[in-house]
Coordinates of C-alpha atoms in Angstrom, one line a residue:
X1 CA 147.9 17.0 78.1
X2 CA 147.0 17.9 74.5
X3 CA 146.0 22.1 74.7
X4 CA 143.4 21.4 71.8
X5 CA 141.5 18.1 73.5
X6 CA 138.3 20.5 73.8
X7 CA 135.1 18.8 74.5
X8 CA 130.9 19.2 73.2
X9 CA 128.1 17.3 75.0
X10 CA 125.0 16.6 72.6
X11 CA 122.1 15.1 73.9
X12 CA 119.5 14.4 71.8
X13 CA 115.5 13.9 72.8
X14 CA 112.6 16.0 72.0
X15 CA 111.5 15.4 75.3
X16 CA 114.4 17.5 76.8
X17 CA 113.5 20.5 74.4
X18 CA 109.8 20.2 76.0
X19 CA 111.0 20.6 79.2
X20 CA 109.8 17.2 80.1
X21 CA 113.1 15.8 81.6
X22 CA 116.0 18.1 82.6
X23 CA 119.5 17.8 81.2
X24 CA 121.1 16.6 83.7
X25 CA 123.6 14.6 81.7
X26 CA 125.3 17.2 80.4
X27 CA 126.0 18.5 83.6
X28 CA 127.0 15.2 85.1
X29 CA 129.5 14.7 82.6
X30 CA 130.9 18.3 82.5
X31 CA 131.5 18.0 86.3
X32 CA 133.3 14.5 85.1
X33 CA 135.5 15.8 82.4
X34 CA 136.4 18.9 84.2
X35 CA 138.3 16.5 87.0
X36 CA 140.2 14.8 84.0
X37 CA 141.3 17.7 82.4
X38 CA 139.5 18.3 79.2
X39 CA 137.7 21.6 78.7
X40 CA 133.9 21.3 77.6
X41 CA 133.5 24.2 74.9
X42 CA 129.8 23.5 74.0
X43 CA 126.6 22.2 75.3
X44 CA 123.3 21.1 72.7
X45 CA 120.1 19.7 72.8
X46 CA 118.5 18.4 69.5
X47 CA 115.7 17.0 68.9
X48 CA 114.5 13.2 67.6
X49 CA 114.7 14.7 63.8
X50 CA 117.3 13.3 61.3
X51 CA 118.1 16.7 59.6
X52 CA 118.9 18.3 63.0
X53 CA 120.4 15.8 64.1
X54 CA 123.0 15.7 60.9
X55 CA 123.3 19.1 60.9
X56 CA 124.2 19.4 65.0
X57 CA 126.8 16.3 64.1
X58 CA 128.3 18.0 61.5
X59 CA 128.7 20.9 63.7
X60 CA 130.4 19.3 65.9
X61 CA 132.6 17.6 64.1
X62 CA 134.4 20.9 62.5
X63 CA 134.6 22.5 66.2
X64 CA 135.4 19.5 69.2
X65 CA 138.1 17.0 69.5
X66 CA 135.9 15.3 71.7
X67 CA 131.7 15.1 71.0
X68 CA 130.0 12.8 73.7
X69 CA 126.5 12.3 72.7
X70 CA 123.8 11.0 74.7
X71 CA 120.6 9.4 73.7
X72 CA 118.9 8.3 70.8
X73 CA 120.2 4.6 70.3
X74 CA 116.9 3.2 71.3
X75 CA 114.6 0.7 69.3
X76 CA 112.0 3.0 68.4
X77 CA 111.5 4.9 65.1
X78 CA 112.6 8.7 66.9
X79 CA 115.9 6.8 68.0
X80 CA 118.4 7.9 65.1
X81 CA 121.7 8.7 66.8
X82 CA 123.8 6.7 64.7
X83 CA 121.5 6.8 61.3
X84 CA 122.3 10.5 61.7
X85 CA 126.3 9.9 62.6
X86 CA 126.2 7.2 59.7
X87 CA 125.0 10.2 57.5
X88 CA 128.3 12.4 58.2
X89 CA 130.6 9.6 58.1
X90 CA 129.5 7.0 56.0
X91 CA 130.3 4.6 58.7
X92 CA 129.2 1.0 57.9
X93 CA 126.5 0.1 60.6
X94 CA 126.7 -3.7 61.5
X95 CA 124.5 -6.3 64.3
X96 CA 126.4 -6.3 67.0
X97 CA 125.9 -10.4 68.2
X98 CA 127.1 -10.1 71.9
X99 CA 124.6 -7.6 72.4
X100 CA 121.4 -9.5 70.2
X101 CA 122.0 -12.8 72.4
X102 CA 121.7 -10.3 75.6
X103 CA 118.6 -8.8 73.9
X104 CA 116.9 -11.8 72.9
X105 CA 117.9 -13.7 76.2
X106 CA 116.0 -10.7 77.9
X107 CA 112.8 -11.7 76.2
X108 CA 113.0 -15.2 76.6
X109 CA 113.5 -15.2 80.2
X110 CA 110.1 -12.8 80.5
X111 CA 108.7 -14.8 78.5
X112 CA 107.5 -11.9 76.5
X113 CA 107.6 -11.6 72.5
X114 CA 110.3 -9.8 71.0
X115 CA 109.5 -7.0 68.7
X116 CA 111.5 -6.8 65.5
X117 CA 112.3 -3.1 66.2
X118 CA 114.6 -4.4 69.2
X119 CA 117.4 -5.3 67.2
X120 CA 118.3 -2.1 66.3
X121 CA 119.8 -1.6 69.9
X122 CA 122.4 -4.3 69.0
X123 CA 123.0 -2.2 65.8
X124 CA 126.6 -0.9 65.7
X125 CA 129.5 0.9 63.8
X126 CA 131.8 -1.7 61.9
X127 CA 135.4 -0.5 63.7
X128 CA 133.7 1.3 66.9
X129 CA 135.1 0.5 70.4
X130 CA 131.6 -1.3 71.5
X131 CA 130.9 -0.6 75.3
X132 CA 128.8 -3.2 77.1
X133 CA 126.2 -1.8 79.1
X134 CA 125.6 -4.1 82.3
X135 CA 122.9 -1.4 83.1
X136 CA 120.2 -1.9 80.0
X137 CA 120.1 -3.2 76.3
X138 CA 121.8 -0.5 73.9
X139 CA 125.9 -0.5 74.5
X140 CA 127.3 2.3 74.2
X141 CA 130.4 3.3 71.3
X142 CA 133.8 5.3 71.1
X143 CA 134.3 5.9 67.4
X144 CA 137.2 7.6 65.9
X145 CA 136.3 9.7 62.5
X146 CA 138.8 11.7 60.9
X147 CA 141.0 12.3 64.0
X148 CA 138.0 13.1 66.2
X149 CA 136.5 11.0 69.2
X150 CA 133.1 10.3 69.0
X151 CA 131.3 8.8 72.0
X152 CA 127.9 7.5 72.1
X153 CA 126.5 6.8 75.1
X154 CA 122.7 5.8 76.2
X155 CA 120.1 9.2 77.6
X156 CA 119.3 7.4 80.3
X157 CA 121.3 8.3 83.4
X158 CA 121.6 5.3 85.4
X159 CA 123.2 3.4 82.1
X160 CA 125.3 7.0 80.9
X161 CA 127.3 7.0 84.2
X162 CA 127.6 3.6 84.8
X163 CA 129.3 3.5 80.7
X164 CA 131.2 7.0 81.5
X165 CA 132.8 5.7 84.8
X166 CA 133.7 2.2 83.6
X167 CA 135.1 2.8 79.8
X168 CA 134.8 6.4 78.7
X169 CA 136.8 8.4 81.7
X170 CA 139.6 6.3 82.0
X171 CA 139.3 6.0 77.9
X172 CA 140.0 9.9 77.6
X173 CA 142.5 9.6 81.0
X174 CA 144.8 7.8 78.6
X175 CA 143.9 9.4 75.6
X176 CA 144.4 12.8 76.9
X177 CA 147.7 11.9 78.6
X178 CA 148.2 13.4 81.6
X179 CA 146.6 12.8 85.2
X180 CA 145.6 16.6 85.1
X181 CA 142.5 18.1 86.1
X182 CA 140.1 21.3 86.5
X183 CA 139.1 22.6 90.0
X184 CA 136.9 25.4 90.7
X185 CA 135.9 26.8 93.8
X186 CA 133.3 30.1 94.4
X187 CA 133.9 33.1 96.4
X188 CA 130.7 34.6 97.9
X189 CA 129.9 38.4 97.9
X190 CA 127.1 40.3 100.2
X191 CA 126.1 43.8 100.0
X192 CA 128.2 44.8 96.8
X193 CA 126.7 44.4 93.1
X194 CA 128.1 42.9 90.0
X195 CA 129.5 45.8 88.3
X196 CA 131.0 47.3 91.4
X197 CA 132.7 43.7 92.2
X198 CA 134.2 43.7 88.3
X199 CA 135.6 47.1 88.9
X200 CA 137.3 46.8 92.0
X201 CA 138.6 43.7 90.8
X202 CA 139.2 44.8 86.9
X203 CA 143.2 44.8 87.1
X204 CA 142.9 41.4 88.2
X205 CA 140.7 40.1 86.2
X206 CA 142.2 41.5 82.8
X207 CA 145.7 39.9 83.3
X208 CA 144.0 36.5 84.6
X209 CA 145.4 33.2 83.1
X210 CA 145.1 30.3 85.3
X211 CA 143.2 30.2 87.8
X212 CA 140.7 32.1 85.6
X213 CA 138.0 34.7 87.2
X214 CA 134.2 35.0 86.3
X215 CA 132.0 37.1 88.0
X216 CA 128.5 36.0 88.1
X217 CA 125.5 37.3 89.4
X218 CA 123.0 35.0 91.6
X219 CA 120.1 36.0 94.0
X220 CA 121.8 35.9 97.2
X221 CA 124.6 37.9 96.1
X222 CA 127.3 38.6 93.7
X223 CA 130.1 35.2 93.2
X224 CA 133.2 34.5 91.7
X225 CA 134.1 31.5 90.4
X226 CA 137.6 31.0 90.2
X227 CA 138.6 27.8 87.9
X228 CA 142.5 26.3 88.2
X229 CA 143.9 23.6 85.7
X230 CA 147.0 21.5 87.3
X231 CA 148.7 18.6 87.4
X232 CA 147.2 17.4 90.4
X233 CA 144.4 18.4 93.0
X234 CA 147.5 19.4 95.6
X235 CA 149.0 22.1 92.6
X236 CA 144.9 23.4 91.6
X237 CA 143.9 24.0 95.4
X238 CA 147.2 26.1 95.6
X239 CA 146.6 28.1 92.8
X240 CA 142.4 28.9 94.1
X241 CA 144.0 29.7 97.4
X242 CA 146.6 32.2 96.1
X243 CA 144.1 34.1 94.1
X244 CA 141.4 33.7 96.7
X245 CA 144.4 35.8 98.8
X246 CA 144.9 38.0 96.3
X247 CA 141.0 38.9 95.7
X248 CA 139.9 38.9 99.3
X249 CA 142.6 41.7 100.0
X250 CA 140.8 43.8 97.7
X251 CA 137.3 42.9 98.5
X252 CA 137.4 40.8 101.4
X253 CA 134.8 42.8 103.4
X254 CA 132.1 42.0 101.8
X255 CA 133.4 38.4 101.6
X256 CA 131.2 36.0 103.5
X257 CA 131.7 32.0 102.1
X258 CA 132.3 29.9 99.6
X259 CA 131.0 26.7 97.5
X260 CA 127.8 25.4 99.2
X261 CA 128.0 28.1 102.5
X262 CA 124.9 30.3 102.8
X263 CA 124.9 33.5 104.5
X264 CA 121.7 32.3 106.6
X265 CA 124.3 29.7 107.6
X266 CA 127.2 32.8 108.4
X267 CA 124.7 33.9 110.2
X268 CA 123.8 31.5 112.4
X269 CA 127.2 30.3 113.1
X270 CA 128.6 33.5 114.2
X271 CA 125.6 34.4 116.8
X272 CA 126.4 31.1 118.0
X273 CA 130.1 31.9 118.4
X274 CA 129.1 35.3 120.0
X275 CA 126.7 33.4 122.2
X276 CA 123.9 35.4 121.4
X277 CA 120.3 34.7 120.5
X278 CA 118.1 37.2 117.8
X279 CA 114.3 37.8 117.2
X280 CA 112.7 39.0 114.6
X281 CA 109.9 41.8 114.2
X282 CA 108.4 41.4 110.5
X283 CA 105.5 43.9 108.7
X284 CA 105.9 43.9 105.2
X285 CA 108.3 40.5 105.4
X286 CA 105.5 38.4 106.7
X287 CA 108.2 36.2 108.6
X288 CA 110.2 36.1 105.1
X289 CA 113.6 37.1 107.4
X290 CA 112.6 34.2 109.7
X291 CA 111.8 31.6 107.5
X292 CA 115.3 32.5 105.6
X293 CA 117.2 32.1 108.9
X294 CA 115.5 29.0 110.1
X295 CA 116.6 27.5 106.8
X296 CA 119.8 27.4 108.4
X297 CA 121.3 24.4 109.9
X298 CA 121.4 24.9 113.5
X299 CA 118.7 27.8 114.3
X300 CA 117.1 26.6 116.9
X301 CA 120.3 26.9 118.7
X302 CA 120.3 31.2 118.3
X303 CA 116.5 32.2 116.8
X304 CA 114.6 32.1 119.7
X305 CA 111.4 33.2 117.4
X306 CA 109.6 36.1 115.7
X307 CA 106.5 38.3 115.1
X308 CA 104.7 39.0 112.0
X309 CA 103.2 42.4 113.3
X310 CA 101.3 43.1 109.9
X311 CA 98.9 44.9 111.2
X312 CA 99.0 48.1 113.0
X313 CA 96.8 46.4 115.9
X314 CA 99.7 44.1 116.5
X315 CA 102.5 46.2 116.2
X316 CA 100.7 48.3 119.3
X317 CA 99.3 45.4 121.3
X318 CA 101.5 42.8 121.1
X319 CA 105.0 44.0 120.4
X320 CA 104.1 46.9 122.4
X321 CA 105.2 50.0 119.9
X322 CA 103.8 53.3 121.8
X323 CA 100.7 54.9 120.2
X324 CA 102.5 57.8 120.2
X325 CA 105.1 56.5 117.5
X326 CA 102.8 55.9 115.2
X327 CA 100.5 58.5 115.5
X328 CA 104.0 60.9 115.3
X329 CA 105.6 59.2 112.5
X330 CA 103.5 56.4 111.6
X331 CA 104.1 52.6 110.9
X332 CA 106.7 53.4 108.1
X333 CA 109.3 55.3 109.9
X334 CA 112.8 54.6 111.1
X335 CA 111.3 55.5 115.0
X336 CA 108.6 52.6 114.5
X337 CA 111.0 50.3 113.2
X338 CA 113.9 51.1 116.1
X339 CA 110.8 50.5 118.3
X340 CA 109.7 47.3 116.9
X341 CA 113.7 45.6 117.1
X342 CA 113.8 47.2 120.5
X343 CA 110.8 45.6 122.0
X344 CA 111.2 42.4 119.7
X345 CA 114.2 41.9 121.7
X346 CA 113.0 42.4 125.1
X347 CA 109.7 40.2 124.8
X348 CA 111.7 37.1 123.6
X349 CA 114.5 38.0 125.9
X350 CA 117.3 37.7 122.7
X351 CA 120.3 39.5 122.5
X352 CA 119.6 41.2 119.0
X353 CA 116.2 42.1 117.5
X354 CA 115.5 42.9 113.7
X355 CA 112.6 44.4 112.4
X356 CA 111.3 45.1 108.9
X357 CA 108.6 48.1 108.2
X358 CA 107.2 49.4 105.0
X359 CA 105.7 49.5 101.9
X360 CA 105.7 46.6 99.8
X361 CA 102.8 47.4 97.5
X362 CA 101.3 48.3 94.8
X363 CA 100.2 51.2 96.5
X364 CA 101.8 53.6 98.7
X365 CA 101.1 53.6 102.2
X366 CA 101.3 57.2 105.0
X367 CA 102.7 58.9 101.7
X368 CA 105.2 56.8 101.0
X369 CA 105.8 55.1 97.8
X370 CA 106.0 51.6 97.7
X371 CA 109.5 50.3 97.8
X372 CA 110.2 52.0 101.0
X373 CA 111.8 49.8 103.7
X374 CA 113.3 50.5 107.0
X375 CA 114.9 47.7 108.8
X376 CA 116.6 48.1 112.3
X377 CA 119.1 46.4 114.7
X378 CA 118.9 46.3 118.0
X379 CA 121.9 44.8 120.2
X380 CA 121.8 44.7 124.1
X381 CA 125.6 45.4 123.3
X382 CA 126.3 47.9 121.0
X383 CA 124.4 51.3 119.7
X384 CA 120.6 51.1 117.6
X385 CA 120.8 51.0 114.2
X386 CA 117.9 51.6 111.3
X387 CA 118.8 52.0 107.6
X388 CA 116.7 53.4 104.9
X389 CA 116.0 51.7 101.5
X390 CA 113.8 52.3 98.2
X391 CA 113.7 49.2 96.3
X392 CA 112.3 48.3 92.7
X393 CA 110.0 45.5 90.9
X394 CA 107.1 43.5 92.4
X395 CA 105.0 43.2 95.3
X396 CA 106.7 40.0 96.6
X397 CA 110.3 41.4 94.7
X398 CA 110.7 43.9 97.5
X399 CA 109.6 42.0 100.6
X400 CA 112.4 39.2 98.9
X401 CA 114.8 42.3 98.7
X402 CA 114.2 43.3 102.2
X403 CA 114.4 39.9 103.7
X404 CA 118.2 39.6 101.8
X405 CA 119.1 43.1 102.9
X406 CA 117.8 42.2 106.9
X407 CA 120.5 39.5 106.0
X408 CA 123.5 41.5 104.7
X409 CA 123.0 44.0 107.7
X410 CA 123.0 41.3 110.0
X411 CA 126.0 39.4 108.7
X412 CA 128.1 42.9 108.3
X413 CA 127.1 43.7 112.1
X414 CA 127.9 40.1 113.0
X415 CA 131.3 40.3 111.6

């Protein structure tokens, strides 16, 4: 494979700038040109005006070997893909007849009138590979322009992949000249942050080369996406497992999945393989922790249910917390929390309980600061345990933060 075939994606529609419609082209075909083996440097969006439209082209064309660009080749006045392309190139734009008979046989057989503006989808360059598009009116193009492959291809999706599968991808398969591809997989992280992943990890990832490393941060956790470029799917999934080896041996205990596995997922398929059940006692959560877990494919099989005990009323009467625990040390407070997993457990006769207690906000509560969070496990089969936190941001921030940390605990006792 040619090192320097490096790819851009332009797509070109106000509407996407507006946040109308979403890009999900360029996505689409990233995903695609990653499994042939062609790197995509550069993403852009531009909207329906010429100038920007030049100026993006001309961009391109001094950076990319290969510049797909999507939209803009329809009949109406905003559609000027190829008036802007004809600007950079001086390309001769000709009526492309094939594609006016399949135009104006449209028409005729709905018996509606033709506007004149319609035959500027049959408008093409003079030497461009023309791409028939069985899917709607404008065809799509592969144009070569001083040693460059330019691809234009319609914005709508439908008619972009069904002109990417057919013509362009086994187009730059043969161009490109290899069978080659790009495979990435992602490790999953819980209960270690970003910088403290990067640093355990930093040997590694200064002397990577192939697969390369990239440590990202997401909501549910800290990933790594580790991206391979072989011959063949056999040589890149060889490559991801080695360094998947290599990482895990490092970091491995906060490990818990990878790709599309969630830990509410970990979760439940471990309780399930421990055969035990949980329940969940939720105050400042407000069933946040429960909701999370029943996400989960198969939770009804282990989550036998849970309490919101919001109030303090609740967290006396119906999970049963002794009056004398709260009047001692009050709702927030590690002994109300152990109370609440501990009783949690035994009214909804589960092996584990969980429960969440604090102060979520704005205000403080019992002289605490809001931010404060104890959560507690209790299991029939091992020793009680509460932890202690102080989180920062919002109201609904730190009941999300709790929820995620009732998670991590769980998982980390689980495993």
């Amino acid at each position: 494979m040619k090192n320097s075939m490096n790819a851009e994606i332009i797509a070109v529609g106000t509407e996407l700038l507006l946040g109308q419609i979403s890009n999900t082209n360029a996505q689409w075909l990233s995903e695609q040109l990653a499994h042939t083996g062609i790197n995509v440097f550069h993403h852009a969006v531009v909207g329906d005006n010429l100038y920007r439209v030049e100026e993006i082209f001309s961009q391109a064309q001094n950076r990319s070997d290969v510049i797909i660009v999507t939209g803009g080749l329809g009949p109406t006045e905003d559609d000027m893909t190829r008036e802007a392309f004809q600007r950079i190139s001086g390309m001769e734009l000709i009526e492309h007849q094939p594609t006016m008979d399949k135009i104006t046989s449209y028409f005729t057989a709905a018996n509606t009138v033709m506007t004149p503006n319609n035959r500027k989808q049959a408008r093409v360059f003079k030497h461009a590979g023309v791409l028939e598009n069985n899917a709607g009116m404008a065809p799509g193009m592969i144009v070569n322009h001083e040693e460059k492959i330019w691809i234009f291809l319609p914005g709508v999706p439908r008619e972009m992949k069904h002109l990417a599968e057919k013509d362009v991808l086994p187009y730059l398969r043969k161009t490109a000249g290899t069978d080659g591809l790009i495979k990435s997989t992602v490790l999953k992280f819980s209960g270690i942050g970003e910088s403290a992943l990067e640093d355990s990890l930093s040997e590694l990832i200064r002397s990577q080369s192939n697969p390369t490393i990239a440590p990202l941060a997401q909501n549910d956790g800290v990933v790594l996406r580790l991206t391979a470029k072989a011959g063949n799917a056999q040589e890149a999934d060889q490559l991801l497992q080695n360094t998947k080896q290599t990482i895990l041996q490092k970091v491995g205990g906060y490990f818990y999945g990878t790709d599309t596995d969630t830990i509410e997922g970990q979760i439940v398929s471990r309780l399930r393989h421990h055969g035990k059940k949980i329940a969940a006692a939720e105050s400042l959560t407000g069933g946040m922790f429960t909701e999370r877990l029943v996400s989960a494919r198969g939770a009804s099989e282990v989550l036998s249910g849970g309490i919101v005990s919001y109030h303090t009323d609740v967290k006396q009467e119906v999970l049963g917390v002794s009056s004398q625990t709260i009047e001692k040390h009050g709702t927030v407070s590690k002994e109300c929390a152990l109370e609440m997993a501990r009783r949690v457990r035994e009214l909804l006769n589960t092996s584990v309980g969980i429960s969440f207690t604090g102060v979520a906000g704005p205000d403080g509560i019992e002289g605490k600061p809001a931010g404060t969070v104890y959560i507690a496990l209790s299991d029939k089969d091992s020793d009680d345990q509460v932890e202690l936190f102080t989180f920062q941001g919002s109201r609904n921030s730190i009941r999300e933060r709790a929820s995620k940390k009732g998670l991590e605990i769980l998982f980390k006792h689980l495993k």
